[in-house]
PDB file of C-alpha atoms in Angstrom:
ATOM      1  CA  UNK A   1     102.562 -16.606 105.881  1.00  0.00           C
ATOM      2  CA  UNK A   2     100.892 -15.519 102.611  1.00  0.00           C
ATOM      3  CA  UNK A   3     101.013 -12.067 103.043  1.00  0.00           C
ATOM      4  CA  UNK A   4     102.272  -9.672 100.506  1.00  0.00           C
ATOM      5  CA  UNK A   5     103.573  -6.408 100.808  1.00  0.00           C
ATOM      6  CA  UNK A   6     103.654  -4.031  97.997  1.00  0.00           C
ATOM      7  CA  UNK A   7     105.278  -0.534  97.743  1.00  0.00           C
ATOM      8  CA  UNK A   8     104.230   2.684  96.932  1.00  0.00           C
ATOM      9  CA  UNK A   9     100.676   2.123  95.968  1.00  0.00           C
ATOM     10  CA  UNK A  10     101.118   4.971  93.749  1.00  0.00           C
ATOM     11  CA  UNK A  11     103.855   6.682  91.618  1.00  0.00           C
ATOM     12  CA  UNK A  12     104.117   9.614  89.674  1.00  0.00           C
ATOM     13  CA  UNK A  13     107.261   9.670  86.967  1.00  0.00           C
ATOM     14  CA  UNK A  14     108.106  12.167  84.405  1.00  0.00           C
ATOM     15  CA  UNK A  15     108.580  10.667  81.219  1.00  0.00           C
ATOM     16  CA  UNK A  16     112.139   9.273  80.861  1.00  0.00           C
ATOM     17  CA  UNK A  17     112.256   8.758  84.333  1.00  0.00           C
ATOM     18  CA  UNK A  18     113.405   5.774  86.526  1.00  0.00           C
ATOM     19  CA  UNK A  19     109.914   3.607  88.343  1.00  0.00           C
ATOM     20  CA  UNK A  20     110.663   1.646  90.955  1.00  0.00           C
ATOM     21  CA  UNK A  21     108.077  -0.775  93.005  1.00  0.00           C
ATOM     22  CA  UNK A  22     108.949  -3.387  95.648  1.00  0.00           C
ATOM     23  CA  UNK A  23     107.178  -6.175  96.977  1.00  0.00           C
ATOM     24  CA  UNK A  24     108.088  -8.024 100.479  1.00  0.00           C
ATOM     25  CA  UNK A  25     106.773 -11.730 101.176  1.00  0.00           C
ATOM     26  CA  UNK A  26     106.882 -13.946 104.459  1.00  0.00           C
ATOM     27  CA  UNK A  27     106.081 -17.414 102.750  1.00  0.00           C
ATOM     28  CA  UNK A  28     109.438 -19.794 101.709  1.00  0.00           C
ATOM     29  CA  UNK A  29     108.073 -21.671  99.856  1.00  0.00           C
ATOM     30  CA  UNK A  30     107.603 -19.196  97.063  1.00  0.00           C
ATOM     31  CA  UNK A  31     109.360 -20.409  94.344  1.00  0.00           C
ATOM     32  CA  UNK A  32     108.158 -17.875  91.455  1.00  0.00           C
ATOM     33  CA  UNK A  33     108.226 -14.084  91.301  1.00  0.00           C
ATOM     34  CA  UNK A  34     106.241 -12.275  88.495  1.00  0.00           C
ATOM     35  CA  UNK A  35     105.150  -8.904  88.235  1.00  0.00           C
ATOM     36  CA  UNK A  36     101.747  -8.540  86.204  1.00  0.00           C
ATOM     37  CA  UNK A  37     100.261  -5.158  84.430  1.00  0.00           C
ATOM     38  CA  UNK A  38      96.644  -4.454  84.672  1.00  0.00           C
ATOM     39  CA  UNK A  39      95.588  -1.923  82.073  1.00  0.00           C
ATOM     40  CA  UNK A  40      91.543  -0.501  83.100  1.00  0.00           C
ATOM     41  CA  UNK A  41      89.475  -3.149  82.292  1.00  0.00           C
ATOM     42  CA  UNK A  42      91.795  -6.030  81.291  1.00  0.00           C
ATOM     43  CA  UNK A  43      93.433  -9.213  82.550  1.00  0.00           C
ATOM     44  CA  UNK A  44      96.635  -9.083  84.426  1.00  0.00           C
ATOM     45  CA  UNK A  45      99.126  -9.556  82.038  1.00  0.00           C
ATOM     46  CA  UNK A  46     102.516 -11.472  82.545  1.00  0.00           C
ATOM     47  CA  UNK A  47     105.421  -8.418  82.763  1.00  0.00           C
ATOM     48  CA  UNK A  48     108.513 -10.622  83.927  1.00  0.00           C
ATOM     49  CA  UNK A  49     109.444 -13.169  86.360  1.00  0.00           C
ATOM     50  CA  UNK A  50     112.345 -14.601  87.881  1.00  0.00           C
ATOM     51  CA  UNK A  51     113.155 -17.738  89.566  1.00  0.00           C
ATOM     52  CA  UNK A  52     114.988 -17.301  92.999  1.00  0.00           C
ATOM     53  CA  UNK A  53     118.065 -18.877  91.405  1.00  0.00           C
ATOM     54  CA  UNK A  54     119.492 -15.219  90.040  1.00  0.00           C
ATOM     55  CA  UNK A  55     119.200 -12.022  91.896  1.00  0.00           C
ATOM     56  CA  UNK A  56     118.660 -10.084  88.630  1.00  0.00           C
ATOM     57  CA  UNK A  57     117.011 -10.069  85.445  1.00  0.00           C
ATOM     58  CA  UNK A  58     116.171  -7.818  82.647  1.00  0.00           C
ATOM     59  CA  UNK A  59     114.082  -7.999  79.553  1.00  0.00           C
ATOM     60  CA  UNK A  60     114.545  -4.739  78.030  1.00  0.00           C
ATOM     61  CA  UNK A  61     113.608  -1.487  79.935  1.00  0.00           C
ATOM     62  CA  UNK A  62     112.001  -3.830  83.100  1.00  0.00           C
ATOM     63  CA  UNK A  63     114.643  -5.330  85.427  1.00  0.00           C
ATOM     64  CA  UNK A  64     113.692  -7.608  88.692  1.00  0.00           C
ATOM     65  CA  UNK A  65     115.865  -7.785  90.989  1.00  0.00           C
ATOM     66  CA  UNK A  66     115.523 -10.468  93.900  1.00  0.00           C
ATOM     67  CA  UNK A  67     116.730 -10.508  97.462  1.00  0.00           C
ATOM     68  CA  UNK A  68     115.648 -14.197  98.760  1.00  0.00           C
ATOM     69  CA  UNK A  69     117.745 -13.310 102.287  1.00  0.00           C
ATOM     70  CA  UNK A  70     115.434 -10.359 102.863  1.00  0.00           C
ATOM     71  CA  UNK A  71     112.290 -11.943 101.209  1.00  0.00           C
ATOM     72  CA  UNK A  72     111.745  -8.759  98.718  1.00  0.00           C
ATOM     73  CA  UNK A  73     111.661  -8.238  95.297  1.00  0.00           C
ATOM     74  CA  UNK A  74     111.993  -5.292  92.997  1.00  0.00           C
ATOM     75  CA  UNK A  75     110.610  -4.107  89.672  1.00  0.00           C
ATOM     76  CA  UNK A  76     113.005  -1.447  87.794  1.00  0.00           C
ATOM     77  CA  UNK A  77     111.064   0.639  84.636  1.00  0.00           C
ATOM     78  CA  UNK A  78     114.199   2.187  83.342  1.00  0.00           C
ATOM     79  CA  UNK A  79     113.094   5.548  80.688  1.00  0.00           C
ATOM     80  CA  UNK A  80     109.621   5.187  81.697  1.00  0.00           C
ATOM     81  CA  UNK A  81     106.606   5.885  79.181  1.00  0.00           C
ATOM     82  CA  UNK A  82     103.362   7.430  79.104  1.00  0.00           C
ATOM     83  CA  UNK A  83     102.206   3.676  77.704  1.00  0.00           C
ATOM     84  CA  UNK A  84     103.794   2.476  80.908  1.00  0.00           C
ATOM     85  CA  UNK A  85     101.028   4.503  82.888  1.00  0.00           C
ATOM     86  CA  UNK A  86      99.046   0.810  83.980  1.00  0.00           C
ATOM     87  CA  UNK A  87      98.486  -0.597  87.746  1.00  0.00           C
ATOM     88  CA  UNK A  88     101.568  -3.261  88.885  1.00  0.00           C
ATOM     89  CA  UNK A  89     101.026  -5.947  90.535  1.00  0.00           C
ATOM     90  CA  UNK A  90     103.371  -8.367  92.350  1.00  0.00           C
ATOM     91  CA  UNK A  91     102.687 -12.288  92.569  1.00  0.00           C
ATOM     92  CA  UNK A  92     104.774 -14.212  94.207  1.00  0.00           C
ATOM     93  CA  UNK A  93     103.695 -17.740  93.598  1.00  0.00           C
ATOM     94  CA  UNK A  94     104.042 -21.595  94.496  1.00  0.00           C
ATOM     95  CA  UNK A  95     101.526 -22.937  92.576  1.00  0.00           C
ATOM     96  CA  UNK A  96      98.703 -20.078  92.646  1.00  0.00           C
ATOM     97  CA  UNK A  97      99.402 -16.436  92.650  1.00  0.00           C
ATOM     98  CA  UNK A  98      99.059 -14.480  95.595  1.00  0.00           C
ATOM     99  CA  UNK A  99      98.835 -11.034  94.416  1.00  0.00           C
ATOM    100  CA  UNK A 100      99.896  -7.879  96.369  1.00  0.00           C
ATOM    101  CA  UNK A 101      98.405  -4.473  96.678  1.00  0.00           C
ATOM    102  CA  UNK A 102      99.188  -3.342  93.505  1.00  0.00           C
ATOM    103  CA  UNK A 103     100.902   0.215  92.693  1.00  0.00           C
ATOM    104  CA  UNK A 104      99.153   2.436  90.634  1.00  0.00           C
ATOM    105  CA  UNK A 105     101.644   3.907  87.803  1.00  0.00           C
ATOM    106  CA  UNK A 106     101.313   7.323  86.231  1.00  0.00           C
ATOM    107  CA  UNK A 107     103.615   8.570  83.431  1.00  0.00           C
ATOM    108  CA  UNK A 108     103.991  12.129  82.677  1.00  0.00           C
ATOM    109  CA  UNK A 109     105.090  13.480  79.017  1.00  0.00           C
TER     110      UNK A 109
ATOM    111  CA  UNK B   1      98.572 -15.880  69.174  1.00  0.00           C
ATOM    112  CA  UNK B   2      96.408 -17.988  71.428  1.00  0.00           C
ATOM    113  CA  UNK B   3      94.466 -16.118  74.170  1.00  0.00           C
ATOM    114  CA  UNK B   4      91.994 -16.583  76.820  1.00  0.00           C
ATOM    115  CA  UNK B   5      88.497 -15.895  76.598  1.00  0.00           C
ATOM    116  CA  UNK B   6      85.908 -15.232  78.845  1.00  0.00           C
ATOM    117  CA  UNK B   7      82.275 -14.826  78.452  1.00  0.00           C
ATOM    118  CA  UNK B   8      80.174 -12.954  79.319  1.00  0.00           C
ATOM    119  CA  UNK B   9      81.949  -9.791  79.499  1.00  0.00           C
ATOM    120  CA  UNK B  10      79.654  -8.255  82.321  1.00  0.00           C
ATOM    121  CA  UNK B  11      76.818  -9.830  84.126  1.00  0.00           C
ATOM    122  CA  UNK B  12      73.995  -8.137  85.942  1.00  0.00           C
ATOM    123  CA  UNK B  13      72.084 -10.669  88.193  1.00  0.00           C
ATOM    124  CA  UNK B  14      69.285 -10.472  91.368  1.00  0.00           C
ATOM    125  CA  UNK B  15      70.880 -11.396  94.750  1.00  0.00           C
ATOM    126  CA  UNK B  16      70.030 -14.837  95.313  1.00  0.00           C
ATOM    127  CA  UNK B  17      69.787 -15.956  91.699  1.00  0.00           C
ATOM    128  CA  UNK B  18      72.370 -18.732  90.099  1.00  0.00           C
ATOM    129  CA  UNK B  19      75.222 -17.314  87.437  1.00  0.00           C
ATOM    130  CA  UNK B  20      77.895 -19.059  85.569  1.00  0.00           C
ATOM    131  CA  UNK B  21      80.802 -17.358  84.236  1.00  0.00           C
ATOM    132  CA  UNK B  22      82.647 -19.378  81.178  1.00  0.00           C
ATOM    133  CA  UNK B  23      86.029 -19.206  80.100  1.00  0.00           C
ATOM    134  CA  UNK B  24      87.485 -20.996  77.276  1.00  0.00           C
ATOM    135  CA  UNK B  25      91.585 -21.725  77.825  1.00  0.00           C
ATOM    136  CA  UNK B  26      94.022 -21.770  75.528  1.00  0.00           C
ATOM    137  CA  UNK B  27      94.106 -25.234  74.295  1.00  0.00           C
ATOM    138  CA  UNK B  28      97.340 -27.137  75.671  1.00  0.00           C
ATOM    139  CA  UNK B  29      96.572 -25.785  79.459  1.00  0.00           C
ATOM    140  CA  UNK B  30      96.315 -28.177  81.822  1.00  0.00           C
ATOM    141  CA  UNK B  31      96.323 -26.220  84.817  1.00  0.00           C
ATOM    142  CA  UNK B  32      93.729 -24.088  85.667  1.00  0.00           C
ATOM    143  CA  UNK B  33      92.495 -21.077  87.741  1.00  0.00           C
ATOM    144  CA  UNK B  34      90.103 -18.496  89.185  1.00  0.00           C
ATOM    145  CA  UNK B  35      90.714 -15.164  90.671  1.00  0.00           C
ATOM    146  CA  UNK B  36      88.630 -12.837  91.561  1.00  0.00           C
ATOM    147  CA  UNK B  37      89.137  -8.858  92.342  1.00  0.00           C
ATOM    148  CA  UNK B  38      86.283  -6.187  94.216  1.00  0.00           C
ATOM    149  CA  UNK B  39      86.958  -2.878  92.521  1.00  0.00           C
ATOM    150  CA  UNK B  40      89.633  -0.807  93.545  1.00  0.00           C
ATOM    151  CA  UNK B  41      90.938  -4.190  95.189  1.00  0.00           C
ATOM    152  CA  UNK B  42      93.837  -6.570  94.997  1.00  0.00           C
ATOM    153  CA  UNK B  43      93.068 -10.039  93.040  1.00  0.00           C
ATOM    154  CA  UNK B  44      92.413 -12.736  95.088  1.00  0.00           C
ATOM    155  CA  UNK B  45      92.756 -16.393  94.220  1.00  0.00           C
ATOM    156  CA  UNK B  46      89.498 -18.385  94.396  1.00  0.00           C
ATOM    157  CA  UNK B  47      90.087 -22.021  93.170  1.00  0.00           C
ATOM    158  CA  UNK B  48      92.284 -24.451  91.036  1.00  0.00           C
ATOM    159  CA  UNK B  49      91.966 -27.172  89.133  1.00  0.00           C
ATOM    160  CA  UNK B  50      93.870 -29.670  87.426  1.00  0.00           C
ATOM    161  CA  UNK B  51      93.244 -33.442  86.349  1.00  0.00           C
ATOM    162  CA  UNK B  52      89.512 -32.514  86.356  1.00  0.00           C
ATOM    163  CA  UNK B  53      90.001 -31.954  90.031  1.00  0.00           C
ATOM    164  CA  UNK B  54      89.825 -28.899  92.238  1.00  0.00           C
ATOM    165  CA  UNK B  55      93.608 -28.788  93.333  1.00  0.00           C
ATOM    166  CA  UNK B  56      93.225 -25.882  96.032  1.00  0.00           C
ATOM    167  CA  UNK B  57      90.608 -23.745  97.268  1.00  0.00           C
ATOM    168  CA  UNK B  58      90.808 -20.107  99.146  1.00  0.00           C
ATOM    169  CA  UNK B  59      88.411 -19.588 102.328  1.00  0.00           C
ATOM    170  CA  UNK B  60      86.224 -17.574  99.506  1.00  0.00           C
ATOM    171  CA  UNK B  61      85.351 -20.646  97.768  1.00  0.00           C
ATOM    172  CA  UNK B  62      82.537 -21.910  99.842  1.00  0.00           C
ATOM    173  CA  UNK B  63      79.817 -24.177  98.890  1.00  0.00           C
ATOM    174  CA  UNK B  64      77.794 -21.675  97.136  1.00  0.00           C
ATOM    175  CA  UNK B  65      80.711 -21.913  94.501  1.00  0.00           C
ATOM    176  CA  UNK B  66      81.769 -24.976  92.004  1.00  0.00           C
ATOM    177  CA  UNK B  67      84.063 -25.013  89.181  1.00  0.00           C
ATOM    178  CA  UNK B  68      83.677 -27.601  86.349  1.00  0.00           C
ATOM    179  CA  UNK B  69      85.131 -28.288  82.511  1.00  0.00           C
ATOM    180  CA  UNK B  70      82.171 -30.123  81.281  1.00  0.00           C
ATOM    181  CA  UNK B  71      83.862 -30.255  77.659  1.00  0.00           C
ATOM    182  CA  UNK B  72      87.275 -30.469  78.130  1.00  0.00           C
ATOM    183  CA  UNK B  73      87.314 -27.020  76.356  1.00  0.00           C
ATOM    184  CA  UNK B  74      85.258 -24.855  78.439  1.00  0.00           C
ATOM    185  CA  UNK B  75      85.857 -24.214  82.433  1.00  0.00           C
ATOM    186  CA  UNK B  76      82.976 -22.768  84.226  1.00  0.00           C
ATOM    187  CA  UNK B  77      82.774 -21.034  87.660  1.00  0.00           C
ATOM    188  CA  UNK B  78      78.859 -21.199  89.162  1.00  0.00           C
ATOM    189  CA  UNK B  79      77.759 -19.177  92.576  1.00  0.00           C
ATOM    190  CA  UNK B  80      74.635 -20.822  93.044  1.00  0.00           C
ATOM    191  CA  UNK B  81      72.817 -17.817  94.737  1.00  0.00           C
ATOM    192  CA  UNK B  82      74.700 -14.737  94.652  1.00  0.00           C
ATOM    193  CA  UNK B  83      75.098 -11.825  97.549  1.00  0.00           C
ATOM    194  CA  UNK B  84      75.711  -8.198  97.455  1.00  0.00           C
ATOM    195  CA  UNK B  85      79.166  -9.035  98.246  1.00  0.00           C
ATOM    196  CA  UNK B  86      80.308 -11.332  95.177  1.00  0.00           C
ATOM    197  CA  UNK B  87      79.748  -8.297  92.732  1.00  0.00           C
ATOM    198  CA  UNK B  88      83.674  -8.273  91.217  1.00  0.00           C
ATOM    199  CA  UNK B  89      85.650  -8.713  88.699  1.00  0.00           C
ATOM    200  CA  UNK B  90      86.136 -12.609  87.934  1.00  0.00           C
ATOM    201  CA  UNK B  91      89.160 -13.817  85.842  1.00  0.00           C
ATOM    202  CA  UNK B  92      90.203 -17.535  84.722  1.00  0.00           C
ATOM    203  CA  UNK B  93      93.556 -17.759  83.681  1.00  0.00           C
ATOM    204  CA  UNK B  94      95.381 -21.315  83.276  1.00  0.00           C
ATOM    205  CA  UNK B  95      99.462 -22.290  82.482  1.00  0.00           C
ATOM    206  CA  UNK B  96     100.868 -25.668  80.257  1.00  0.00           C
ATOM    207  CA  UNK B  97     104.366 -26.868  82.164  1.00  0.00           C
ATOM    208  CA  UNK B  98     105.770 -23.484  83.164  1.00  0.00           C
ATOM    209  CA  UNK B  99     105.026 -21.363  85.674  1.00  0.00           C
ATOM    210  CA  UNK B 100     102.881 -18.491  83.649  1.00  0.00           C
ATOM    211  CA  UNK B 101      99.444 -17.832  84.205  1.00  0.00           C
ATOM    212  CA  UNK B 102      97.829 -16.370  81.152  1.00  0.00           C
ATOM    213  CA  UNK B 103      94.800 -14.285  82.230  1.00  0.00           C
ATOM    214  CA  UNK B 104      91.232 -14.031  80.629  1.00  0.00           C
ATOM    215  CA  UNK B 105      89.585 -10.591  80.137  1.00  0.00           C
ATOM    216  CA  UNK B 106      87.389 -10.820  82.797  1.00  0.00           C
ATOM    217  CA  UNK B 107      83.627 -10.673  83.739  1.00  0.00           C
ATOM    218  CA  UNK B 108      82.280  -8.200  85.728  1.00  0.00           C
ATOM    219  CA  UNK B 109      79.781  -9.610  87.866  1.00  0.00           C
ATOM    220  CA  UNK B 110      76.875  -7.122  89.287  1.00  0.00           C
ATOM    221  CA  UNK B 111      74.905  -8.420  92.059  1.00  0.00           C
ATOM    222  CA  UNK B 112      71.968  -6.223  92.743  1.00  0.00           C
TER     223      UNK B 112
END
């Protein structure tokens, strides 16, 4: 019931390009969806969130977008950067954060 | 702005021995946590703790661990005698009303 699926575990963009990572969860009573970037040697850092409420939202070039009938959740990096190049990490949460695999992000100039 | 701190930034220890990892929240937290992740890993919760209370525990936390805020500043995470297999990276993060967990920088723990 905790589980968390997250896909790719790696992804290689060009520069401008379009990332795209997805996360799948089993446990309903998940009531918060963040995504968190890890740079090497840092703390997970808050990226965006959304409540199940809205199947979409956007805070500049990163867009979730949330499917509660499936159970998944998406992060969108629209004109991807090399400064985007950081390990992703999806948490659904409903009270701690239970982290998925991660997915390993490389930008290309 | 306000951050989280966590010290000491890498810890080398014996197997066996006691270590205590401190974090220092930001101040209007009231909720607060520890993760921990094995290199290469995901991060795994560990504990929480709110009200001065531990509020959850994972099947990591056994008795060889304890959390405390002995200051109402600091919150402390102690493995009284450490294996092989705690060496990790250990983060406290903690949230106010919303749902956000701010994260710490870590320590890196090194049991040898």
């Amino acid at each position: 019931q905790q589980q968390v699926k997250q896909s790719p575990q790696s992804l290689i963009v060009q520069k401008g390009g379009i990332s795209i990572i997805n996360c799948a969860y089993e446990n309903t009573a998940f009531d918060y969806f963040p995504w968190y970037q890890q740079f090497p040697g840092k703390g997970p850092a808050l990226l965006i969130a959304i409540r199940p409420d809205v199947s979409e939202k956007k805070e500049g070039r990163f867009t979730i977008s949330f499917n509660k009938s499936a159970k998944q959740f998406s992060l969108h990096i629209m004109d991807s950067q090399p400064g985007d190049s950081a390990t992703y990490f999806c948490a659904p949460s409903a009270d701690k954060l239970i982290f998925g695999t991660g997915t390993r992000l490389q930008v290309f100039p | 702005e306000p951050e989280v701190t966590q010290t000491p930034s890498h810890q080398v220890t014996q197997m066996g021995q006691e270590v205590i990892l401190r974090c220092v929240p930001i101040s209007n937290h009231l909720y607060f946590y520890w993760y921990r992740q094995i290199l290469g890993q995901k991060v795994e919760f560990l504990v929480s703790f709110y009200n001065n209370e531990i509020s959850e525990k994972s099947e990591i936390f056994d008795d060889q661990f304890s959390v405390e805020r002995p200051d109402g500043s600091n919150f402390t995470l102690k493995i009284r005698s450490t294996k092989l297999e705690d060496s990790a990276m250990y983060f406290c993060a903690g949230r106010g009303p919303t749902d956000t967990q701010y994260f710490g920088p870590g320590t890196r723990l090194t049991v040898l």
